[in-house]
XYZ file of C-alpha atoms in Angstrom:
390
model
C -20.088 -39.892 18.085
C -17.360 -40.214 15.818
C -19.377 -39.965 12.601
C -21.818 -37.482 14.392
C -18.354 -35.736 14.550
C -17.680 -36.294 11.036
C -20.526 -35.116 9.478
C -20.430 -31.892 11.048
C -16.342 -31.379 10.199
C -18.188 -31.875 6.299
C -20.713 -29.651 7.082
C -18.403 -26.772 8.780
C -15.976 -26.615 5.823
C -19.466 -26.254 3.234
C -20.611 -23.590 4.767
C -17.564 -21.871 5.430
C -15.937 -22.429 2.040
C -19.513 -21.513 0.252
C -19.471 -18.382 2.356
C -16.214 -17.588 1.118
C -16.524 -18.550 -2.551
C -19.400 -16.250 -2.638
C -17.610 -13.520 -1.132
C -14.624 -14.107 -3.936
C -17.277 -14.342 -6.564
C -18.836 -10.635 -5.187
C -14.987 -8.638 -4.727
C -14.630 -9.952 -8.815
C -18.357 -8.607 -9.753
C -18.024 -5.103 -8.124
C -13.742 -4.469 -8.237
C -13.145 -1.089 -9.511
C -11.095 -2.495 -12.782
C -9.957 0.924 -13.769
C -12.884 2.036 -16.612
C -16.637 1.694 -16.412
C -18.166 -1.349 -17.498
C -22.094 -0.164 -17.133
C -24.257 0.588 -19.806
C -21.688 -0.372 -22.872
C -23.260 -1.803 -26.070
C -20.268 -3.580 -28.640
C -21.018 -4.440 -31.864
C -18.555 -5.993 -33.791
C -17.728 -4.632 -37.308
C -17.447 -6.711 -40.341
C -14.664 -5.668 -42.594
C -14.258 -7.674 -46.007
C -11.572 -5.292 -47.342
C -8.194 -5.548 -47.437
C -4.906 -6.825 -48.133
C -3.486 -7.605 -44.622
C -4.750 -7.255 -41.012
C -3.415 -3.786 -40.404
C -5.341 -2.811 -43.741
C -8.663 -4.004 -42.123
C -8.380 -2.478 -38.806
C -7.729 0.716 -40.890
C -10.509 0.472 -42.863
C -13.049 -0.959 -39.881
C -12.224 2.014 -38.102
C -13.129 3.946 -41.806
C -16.165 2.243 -41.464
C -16.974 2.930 -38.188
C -16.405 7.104 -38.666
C -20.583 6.424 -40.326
C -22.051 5.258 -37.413
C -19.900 7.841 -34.908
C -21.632 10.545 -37.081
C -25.237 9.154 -37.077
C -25.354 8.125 -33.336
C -23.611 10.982 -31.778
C -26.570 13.117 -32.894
C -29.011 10.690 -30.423
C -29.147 12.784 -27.056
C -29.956 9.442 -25.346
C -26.449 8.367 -26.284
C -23.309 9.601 -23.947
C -20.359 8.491 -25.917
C -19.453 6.446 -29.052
C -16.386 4.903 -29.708
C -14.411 1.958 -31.506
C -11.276 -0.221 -30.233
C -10.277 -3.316 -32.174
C -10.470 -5.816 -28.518
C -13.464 -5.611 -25.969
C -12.934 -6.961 -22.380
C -13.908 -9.904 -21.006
C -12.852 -11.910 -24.334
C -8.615 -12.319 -23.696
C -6.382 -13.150 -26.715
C -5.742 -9.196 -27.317
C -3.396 -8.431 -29.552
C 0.364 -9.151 -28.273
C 3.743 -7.323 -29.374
C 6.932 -9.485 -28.903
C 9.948 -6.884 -29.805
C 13.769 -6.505 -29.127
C 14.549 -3.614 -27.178
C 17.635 -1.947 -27.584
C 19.634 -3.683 -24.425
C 19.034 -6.703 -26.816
C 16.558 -7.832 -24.498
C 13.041 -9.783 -25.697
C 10.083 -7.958 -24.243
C 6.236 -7.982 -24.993
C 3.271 -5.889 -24.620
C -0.282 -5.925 -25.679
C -1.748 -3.476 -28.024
C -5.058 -1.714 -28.450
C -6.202 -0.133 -31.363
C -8.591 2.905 -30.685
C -10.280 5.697 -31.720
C -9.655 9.423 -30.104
C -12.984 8.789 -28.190
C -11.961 5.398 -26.209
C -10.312 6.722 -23.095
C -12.941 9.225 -22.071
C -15.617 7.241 -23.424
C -14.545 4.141 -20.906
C -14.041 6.948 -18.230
C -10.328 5.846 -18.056
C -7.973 8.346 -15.580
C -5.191 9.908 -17.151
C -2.391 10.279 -14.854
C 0.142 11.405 -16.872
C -0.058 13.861 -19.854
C -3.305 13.557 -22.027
C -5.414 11.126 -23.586
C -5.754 11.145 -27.671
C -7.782 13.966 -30.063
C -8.505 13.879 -33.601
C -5.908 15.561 -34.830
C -3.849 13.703 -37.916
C -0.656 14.137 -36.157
C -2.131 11.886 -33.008
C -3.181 9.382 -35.498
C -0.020 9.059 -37.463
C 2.651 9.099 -34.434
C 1.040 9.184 -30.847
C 0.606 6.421 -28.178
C -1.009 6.202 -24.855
C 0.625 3.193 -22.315
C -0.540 2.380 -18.841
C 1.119 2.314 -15.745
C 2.226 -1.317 -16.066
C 4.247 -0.668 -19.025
C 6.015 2.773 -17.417
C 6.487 0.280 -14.553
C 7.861 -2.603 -16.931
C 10.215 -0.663 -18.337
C 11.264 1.384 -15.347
C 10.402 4.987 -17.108
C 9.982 7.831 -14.745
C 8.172 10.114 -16.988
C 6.883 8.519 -19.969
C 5.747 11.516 -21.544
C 7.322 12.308 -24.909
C 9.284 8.744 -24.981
C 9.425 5.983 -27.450
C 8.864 2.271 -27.262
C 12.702 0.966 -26.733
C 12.939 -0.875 -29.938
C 15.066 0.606 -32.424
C 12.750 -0.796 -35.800
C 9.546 1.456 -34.414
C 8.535 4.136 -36.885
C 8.190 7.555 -35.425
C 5.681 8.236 -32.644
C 6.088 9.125 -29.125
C 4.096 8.614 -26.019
C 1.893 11.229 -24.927
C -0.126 10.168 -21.777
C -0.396 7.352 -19.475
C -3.606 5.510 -18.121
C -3.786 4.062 -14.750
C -4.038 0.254 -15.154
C -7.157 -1.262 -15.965
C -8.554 -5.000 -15.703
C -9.291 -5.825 -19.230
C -8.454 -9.289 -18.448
C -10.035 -12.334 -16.308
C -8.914 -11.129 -12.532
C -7.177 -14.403 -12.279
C -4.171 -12.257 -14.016
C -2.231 -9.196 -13.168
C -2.476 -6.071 -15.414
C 0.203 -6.436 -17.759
C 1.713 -3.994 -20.108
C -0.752 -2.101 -22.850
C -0.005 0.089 -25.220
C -3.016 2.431 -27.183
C -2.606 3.419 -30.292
C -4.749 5.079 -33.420
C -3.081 3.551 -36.136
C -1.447 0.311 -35.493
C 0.778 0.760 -38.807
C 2.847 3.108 -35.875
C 3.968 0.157 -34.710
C 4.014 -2.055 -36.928
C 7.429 -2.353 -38.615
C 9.206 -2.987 -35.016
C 7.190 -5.970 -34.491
C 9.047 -9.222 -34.622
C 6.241 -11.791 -33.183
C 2.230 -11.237 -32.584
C -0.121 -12.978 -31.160
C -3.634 -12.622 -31.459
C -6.774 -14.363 -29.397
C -9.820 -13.303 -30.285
C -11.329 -11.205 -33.170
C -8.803 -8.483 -33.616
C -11.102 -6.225 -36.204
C -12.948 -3.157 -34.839
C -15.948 -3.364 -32.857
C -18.461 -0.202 -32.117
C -19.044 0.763 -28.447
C -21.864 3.148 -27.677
C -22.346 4.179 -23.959
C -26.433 4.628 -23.254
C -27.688 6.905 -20.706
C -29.016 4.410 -17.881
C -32.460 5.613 -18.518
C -32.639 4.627 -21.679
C -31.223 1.768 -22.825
C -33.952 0.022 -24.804
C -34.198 3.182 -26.400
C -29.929 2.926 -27.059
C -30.622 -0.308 -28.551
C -33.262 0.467 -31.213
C -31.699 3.480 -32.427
C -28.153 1.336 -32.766
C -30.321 -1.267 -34.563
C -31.796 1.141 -36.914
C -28.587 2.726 -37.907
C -26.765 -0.465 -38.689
C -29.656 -1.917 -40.746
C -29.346 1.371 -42.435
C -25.249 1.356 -43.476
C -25.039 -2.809 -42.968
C -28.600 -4.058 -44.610
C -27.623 -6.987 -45.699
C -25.873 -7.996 -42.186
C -27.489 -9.489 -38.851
C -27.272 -6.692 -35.939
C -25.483 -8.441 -32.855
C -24.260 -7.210 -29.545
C -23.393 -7.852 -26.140
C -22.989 -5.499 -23.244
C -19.577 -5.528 -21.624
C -20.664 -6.167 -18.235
C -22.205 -8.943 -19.145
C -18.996 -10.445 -20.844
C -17.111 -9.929 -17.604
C -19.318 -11.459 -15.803
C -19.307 -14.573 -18.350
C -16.046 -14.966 -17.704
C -16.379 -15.951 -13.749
C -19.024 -18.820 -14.850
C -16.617 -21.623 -13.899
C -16.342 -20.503 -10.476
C -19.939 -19.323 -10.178
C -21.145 -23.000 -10.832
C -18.739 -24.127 -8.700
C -19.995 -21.896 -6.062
C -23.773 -23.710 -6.819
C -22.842 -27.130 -6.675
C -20.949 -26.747 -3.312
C -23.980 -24.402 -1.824
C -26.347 -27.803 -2.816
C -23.577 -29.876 -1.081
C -23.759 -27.641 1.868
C -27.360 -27.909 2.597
C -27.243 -31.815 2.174
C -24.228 -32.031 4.777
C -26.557 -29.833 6.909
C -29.317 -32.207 6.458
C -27.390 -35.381 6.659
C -25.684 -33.834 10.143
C -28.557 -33.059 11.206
C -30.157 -36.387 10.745
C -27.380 -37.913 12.546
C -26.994 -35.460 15.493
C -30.902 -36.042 15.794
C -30.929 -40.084 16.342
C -27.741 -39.951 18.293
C -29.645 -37.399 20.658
C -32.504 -39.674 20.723
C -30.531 -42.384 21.283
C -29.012 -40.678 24.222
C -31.946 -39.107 25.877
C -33.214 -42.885 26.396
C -30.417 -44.265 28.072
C -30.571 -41.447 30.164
C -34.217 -41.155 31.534
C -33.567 -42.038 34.884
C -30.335 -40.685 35.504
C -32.256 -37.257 34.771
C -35.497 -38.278 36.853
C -32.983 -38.674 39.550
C -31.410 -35.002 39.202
C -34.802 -33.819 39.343
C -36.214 -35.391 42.710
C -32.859 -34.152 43.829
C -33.933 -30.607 42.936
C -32.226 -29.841 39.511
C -33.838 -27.088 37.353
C -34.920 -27.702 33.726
C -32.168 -25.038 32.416
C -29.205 -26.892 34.692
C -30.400 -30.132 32.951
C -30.783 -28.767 29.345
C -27.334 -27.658 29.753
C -26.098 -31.128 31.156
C -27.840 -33.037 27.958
C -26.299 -30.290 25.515
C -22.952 -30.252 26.838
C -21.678 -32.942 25.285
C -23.165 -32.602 22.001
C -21.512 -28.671 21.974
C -18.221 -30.188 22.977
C -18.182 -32.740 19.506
C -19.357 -29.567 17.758
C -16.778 -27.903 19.076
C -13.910 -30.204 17.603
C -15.746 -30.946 14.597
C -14.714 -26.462 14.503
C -11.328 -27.416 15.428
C -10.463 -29.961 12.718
C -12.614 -28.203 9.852
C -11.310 -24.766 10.638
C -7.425 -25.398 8.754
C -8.882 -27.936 6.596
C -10.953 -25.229 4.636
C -8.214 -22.632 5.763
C -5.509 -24.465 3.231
C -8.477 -26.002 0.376
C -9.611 -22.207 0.525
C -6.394 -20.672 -0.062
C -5.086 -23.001 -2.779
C -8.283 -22.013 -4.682
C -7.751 -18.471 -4.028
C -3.933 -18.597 -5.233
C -5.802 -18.714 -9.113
C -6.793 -15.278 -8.558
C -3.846 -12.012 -8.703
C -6.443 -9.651 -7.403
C -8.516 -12.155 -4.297
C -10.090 -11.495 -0.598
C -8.170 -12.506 2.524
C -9.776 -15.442 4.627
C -10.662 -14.035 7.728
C -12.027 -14.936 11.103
C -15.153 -13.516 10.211
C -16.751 -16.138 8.428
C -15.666 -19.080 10.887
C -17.328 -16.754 13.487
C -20.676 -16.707 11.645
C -19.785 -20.262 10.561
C -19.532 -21.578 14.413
C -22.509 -19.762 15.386
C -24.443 -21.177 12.394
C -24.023 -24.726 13.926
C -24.038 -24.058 17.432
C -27.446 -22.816 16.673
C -28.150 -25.866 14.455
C -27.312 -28.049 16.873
C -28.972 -26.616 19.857
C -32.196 -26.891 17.698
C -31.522 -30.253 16.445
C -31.855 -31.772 19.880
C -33.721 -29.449 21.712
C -36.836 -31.446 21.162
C -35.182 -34.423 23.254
C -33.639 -32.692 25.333
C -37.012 -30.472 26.635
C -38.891 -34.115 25.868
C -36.911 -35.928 28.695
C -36.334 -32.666 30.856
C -39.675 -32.093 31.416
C -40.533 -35.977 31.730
C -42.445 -36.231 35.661
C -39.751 -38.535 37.704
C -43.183 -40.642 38.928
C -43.752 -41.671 35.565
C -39.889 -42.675 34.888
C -38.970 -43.988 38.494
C -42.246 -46.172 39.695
C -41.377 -49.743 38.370
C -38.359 -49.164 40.716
């Protein structure tokens, strides 16, 4: 009984914690994150040219004016635009400054083109989002609510970064925060920019990682992405002949970047089914086991007059009773494993009663099938047959 017990305590906290690590794994695939992650192609930009960093970024995003103009002319195409970082690949570029109050702060920055924010169908909550005017380029910036948050701001509009080394510029709209991280983090402060020589000469530390140089991000209608890709494809081979056309689709990087916990969640759904099995097995021979010793004793309750549904419930009631502690014990067990593993995550479900509902019920009905077979075997045994060498 006690390993009977056991087993099922195993297989209670599989089933439950798979059923939760899948639900986890489904609030991270479909979260809103604050910009639309469908249909994106990103293409990253090779720039050769240039002194420093800021002078490639410039000059990727020089580059990347020839294919704005070629595939904004394909109907099948909603919106082109460039940004030095994509999402899903961390490491963007981060800003350590001194703000005027002497204190050391840091943000991350984003590079972009006048076409980013609508093109990622980012909300604007607070003034507007950037044209192509040479007057945005050379002194505007666009922060999101974490940073007017941060740094306690009321109205951001028409403010500057607190550091007194910034050249001139002044924020002109704020976005509402977006995951461009791993949802294991909080949104933490961003500031857009056009020209990232704005900044520049108040920086004091930077960090960078991953690739920092532009990359081209081209929207496809949904009906027509094959289409998207060839005429992408086409274009580059046309301005970049000599270089290999690669890309990746930003859904598909987010997604990449839950593939820890998604083969986690496989190995524990094969564990599952062999605790299942393996309980199974035991609950099966211990019935069997059971039923003998008790042939007689049930022949008896028959003469006697007992039905076959009294005496199903008789031989089942002790089985449903070790089920139900095996509940009892496995029940906090995966409530505290469950929650330690969810404490990785800022943005995570809560664990419910739900699923140790559905969980309970899922055994219960195991077991009752596991030793039904017995249990209707010696129920339905005649008491001639059982009693007659006595």
């Amino acid at each position: 009984n006690s390993l009977v017990a056991l087993q099922f305590v195993l297989t209670t906290f599989l089933i439950s914690t798979t059923l939760l690590m899948q639900k986890q794994l489904n609030f991270l695939q479909n979260k809103n994150l604050g910009f639309d992650k469908s249909r994106v192609l990103v293409a990253q930009l090779n720039v050769n040219q240039g002194d420093g960093l800021m002078d490639r970024i410039n000059n990727g995003f020089e580059k990347a004016t020839l294919f704005k103009s070629e595939l904004q002319k394909e109907p099948t195409i909603e919106h082109v635009a460039v940004a030095n970082h994509t999402f899903g690949t961390g490491g963007w570029t981060n800003i350590g400054f001194t703000d005027t109050n002497d204190k050391y702060r840091t943000f991350d920055m984003l590079v972009v083109d006048e076409s980013y924010v609508p093109a990622m169908k980012m909300e604007v909550v607070a003034g507007r989002s950037f044209n192509d005017s040479p007057a945005d380029k050379r002194r505007s910036v666009i922060v999101n609510e974490a940073f007017v948050e941060s740094f306690g701001w009321a109205d951001a509009i028409g403010k500057q970064l607190p550091g007194s080394n910034f050249g001139d510029h002044e924020v002109i709209g704020v976005v509402s925060n977006f995951n461009y991280n791993s949802l294991h983090g909080a949104v933490t402060p961003l500031v857009m920019v056009m020209d990232p020589m704005v900044l520049a000469s108040g920086i004091e530390n930077i960090g960078i990682g991953s690739n920092p140089l532009p990359k081209l991000m081209v929207r496809a209608d949904g009906n027509h992405i094959p289409d998207v890709i060839e005429k992408v494809e086409s274009v580059w081979t046309k301005i970049n002949p000599d270089e290999e056309f690669q890309y990746t689709f930003v859904d598909q990087t987010l997604a990449s970047q839950y593939r820890q916990e998604q083969n986690l969640g496989t190995v524990v759904s094969i564990a599952t089914g062999l605790a299942i099995l393996i309980g199974c097995m035991g609950l099966f021979a211990l019935a069997s086991l059971n039923m003998q010793n008790r042939t007689k004793e049930i022949s008896i309750r028959k003469v006697l007059g007992a039905s076959e549904r009294k005496l199903l419930l008789l031989l089942s009631k002790e089985y449903l009773q070790l089920i139900g502690i095996s509940l009892l014990v496995s029940i906090p067990i995966t409530v505290y494993i469950i929650n330690d593993w969810l404490s990785s995550f800022a943005y995570r479900i809560s664990v419910g009663v739900t699923t140790f509902i559905f969980t309970a019920g899922l055994i219960v009905i195991i077991a009752c099938l596991t030793i039904a077979y017995h249990a209707l075997k010696t129920a339905r045994q005649q008491p001639a047959e059982t009693l007659k060498c006595e």
